[in-house]
PDB file of C-alpha atoms in Angstrom:
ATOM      1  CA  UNK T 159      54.899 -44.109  66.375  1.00  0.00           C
ATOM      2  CA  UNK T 160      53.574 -41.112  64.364  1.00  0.00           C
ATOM      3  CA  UNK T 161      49.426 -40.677  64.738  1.00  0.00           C
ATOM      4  CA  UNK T 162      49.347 -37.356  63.025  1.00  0.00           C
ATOM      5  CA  UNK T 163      51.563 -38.682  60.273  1.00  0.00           C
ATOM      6  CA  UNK T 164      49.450 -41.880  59.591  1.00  0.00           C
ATOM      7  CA  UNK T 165      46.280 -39.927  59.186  1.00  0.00           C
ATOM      8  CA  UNK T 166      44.672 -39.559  55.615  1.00  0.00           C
ATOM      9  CA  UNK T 167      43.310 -35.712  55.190  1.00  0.00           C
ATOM     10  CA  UNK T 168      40.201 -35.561  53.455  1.00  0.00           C
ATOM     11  CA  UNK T 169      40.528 -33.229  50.840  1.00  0.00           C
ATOM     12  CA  UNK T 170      36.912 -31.328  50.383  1.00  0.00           C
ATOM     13  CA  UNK T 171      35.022 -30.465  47.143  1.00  0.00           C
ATOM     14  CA  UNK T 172      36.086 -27.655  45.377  1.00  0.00           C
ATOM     15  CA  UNK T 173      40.325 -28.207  46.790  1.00  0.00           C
ATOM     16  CA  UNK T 174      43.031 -29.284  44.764  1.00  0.00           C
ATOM     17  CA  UNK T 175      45.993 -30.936  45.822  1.00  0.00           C
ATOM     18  CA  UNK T 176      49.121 -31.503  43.255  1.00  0.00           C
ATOM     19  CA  UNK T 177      52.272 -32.339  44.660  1.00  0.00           C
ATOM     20  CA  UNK T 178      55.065 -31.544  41.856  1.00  0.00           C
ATOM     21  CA  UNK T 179      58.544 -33.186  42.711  1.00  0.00           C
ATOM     22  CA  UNK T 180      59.182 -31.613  46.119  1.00  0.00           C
ATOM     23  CA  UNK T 181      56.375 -29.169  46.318  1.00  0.00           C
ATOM     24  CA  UNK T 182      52.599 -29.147  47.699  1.00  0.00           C
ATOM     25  CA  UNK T 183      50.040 -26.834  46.629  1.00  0.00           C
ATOM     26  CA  UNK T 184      47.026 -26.536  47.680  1.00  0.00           C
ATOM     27  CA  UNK T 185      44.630 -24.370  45.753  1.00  0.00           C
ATOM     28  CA  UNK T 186      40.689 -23.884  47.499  1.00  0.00           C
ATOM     29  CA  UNK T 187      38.244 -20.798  47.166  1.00  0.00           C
ATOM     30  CA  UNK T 188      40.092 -18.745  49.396  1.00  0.00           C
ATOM     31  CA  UNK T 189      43.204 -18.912  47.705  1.00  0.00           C
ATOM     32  CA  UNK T 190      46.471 -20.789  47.253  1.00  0.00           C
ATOM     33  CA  UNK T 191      49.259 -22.120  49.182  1.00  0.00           C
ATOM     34  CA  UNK T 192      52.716 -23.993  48.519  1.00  0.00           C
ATOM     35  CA  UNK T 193      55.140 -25.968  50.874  1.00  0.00           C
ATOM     36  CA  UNK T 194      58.368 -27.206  49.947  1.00  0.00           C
ATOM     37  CA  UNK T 195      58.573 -30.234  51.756  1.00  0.00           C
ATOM     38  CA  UNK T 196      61.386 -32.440  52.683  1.00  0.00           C
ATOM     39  CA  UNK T 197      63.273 -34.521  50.168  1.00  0.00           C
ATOM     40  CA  UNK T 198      62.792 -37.571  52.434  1.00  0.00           C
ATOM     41  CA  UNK T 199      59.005 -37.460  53.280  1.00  0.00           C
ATOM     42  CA  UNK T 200      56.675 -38.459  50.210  1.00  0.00           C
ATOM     43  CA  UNK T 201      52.878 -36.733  50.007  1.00  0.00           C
ATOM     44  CA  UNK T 202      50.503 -38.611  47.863  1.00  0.00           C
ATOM     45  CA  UNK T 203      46.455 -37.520  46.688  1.00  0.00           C
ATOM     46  CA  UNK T 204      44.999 -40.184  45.921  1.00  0.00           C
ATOM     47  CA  UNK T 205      41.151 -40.904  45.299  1.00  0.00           C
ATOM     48  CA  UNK T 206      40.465 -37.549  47.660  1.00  0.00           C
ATOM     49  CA  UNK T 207      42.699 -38.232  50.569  1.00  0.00           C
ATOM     50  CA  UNK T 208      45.804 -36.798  51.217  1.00  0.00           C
ATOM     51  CA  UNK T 209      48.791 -39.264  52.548  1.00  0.00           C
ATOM     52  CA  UNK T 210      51.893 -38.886  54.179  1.00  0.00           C
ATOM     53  CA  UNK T 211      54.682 -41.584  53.929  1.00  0.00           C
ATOM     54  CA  UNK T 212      58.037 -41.895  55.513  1.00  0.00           C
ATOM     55  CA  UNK T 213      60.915 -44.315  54.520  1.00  0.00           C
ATOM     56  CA  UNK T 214      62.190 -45.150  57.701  1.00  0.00           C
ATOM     57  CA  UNK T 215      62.058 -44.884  61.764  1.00  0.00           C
ATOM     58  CA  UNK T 216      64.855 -43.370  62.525  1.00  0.00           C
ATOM     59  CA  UNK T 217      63.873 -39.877  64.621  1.00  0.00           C
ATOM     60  CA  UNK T 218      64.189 -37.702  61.805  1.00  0.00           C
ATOM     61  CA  UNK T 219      61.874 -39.502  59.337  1.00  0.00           C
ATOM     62  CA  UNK T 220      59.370 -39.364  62.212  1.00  0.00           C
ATOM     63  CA  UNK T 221      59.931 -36.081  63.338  1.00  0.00           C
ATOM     64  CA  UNK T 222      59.325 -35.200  59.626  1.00  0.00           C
ATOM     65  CA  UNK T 223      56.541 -37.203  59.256  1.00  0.00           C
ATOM     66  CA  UNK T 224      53.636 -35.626  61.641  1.00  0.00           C
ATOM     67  CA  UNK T 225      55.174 -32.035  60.534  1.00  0.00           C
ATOM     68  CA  UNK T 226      54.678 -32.584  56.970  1.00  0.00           C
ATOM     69  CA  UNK T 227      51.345 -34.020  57.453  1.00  0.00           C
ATOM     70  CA  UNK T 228      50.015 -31.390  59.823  1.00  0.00           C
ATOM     71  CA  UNK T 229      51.251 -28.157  57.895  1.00  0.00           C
ATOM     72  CA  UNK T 230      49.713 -30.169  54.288  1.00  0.00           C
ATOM     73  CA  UNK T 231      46.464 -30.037  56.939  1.00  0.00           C
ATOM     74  CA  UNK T 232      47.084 -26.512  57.935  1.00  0.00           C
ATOM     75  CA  UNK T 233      47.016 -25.507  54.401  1.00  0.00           C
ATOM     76  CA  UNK T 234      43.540 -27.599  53.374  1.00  0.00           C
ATOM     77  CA  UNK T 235      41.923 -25.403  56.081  1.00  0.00           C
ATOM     78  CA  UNK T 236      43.003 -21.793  55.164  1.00  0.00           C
ATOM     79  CA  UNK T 237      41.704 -22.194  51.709  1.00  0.00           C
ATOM     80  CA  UNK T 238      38.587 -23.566  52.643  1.00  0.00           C
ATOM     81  CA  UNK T 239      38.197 -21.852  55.883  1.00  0.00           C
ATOM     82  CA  UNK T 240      40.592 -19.588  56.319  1.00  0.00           C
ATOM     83  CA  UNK T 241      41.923 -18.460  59.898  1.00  0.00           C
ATOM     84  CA  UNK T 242      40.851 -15.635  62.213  1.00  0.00           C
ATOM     85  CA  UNK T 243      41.927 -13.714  65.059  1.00  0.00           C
ATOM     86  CA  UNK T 244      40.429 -11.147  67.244  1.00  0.00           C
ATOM     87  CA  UNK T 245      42.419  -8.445  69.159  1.00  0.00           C
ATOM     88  CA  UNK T 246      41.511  -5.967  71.461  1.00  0.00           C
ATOM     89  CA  UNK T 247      43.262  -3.038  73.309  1.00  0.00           C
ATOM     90  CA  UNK T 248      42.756  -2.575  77.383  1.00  0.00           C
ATOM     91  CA  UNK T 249      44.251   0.524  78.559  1.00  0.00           C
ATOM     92  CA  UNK T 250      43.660   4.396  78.578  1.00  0.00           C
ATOM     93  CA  UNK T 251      44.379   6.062  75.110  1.00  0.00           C
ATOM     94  CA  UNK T 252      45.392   2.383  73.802  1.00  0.00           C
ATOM     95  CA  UNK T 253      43.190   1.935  70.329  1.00  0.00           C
ATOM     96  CA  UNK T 254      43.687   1.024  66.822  1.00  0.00           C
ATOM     97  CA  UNK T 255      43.237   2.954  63.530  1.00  0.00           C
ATOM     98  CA  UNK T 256      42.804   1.227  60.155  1.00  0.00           C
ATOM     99  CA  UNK T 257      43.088   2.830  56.660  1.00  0.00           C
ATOM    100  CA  UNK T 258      43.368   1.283  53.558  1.00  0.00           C
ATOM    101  CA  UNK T 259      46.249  -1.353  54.339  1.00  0.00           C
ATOM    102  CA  UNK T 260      47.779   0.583  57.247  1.00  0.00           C
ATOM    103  CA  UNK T 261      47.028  -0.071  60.975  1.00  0.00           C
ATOM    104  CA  UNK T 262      47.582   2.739  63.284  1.00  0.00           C
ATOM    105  CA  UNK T 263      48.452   1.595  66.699  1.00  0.00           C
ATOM    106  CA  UNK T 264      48.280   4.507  69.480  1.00  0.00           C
ATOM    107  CA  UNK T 265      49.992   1.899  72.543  1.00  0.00           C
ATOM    108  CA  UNK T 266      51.204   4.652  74.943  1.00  0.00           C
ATOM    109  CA  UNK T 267      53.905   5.950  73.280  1.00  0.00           C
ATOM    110  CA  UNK T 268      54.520   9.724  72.453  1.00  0.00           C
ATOM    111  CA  UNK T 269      53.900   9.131  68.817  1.00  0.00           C
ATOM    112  CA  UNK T 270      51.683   6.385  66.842  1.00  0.00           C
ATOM    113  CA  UNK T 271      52.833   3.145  65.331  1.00  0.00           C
ATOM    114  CA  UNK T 272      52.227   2.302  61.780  1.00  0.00           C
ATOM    115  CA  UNK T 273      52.291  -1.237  61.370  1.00  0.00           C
ATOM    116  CA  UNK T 274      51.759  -2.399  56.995  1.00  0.00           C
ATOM    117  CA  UNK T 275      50.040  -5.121  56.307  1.00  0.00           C
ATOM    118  CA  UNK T 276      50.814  -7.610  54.031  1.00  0.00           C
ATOM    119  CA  UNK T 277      48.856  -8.034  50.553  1.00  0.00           C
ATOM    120  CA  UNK T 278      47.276 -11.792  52.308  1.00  0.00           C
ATOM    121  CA  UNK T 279      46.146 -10.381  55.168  1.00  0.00           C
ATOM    122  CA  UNK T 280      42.729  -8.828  55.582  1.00  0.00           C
ATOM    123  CA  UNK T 281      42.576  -6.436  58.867  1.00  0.00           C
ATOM    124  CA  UNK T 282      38.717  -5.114  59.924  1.00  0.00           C
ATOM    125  CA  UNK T 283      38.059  -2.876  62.606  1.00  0.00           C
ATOM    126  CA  UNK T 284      35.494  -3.787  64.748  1.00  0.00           C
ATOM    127  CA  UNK T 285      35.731  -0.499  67.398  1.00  0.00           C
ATOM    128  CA  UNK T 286      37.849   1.916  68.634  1.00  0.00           C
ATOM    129  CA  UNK T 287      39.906  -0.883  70.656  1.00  0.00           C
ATOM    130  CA  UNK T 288      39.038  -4.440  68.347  1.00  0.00           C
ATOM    131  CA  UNK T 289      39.998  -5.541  65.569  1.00  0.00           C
ATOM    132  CA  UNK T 290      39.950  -8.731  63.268  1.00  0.00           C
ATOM    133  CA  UNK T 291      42.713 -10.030  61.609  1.00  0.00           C
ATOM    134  CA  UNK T 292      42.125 -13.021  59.076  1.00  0.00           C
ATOM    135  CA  UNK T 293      43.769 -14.812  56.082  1.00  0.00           C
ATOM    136  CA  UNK T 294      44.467 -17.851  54.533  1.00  0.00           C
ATOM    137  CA  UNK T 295      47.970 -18.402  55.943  1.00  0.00           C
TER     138      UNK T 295
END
């Protein structure tokens, strides 16, 4: 038996959910997201919920069932909250560097590592040894 896939999401004020043929997007204030979900697995909005059905209970259908319905859940929350991490470096010389969309990672090594970061991804440096990574996705 599937709990996760049985639950209705609540979808909150000011998020749109459209499911065309076999994708889901999710559009919110932060942004938007798709998912191409599985053929067998049907997603339905209706009257502000969000529900998940499967055809059958054979493993697969159930497997797919709480995945579906728990990444369609993942995706409410990053456009209306969006997610968040916080890093920090511990070490001597270890400390991180951002400009513009470049992060500048001195780890040790003899020379510094430039890590790009993608276009969705907002990275803030808090000190010399934190930073804050956060996006929708």
């Amino acid at each position: 038996m599937s709990r996760i896939g049985k639950r209705e999401l609540v979808v909150p004020a000011g998020v749109t959910v459209t499911v065309d043929n076999n994708t889901v997007t999710v559009k919110g204030p932060k942004g938007e997201l798709s998912y191409v979900k599985p053929e067998l697995i049907t997603v339905e909005e209706v009257e502000g919920k969000v529900i998940t059905k499967r055809p059958n209970d054979a493993k697969t259908s159930k497997q797919l069932h709480g995945t579906v319905n728990a990444l369609v859940k993942n995706m409410i929350t990053g456009v209306t909250e969006g997610y968040q991490s916080s890093l920090e470096a511990v070490g001597v010389g270890y400390r991180f560097q951002v400009q513009g969309n470049k992060l500048n990672i001195s780890a040790g090594y003899s020379h510094p590592v430039v890590f790009e970061t993608p276009s969705d991804i907002k990275v803030e440096q808090v000190s010399n040894t934190e930073i804050t990574v956060s996006g929708i996705d």
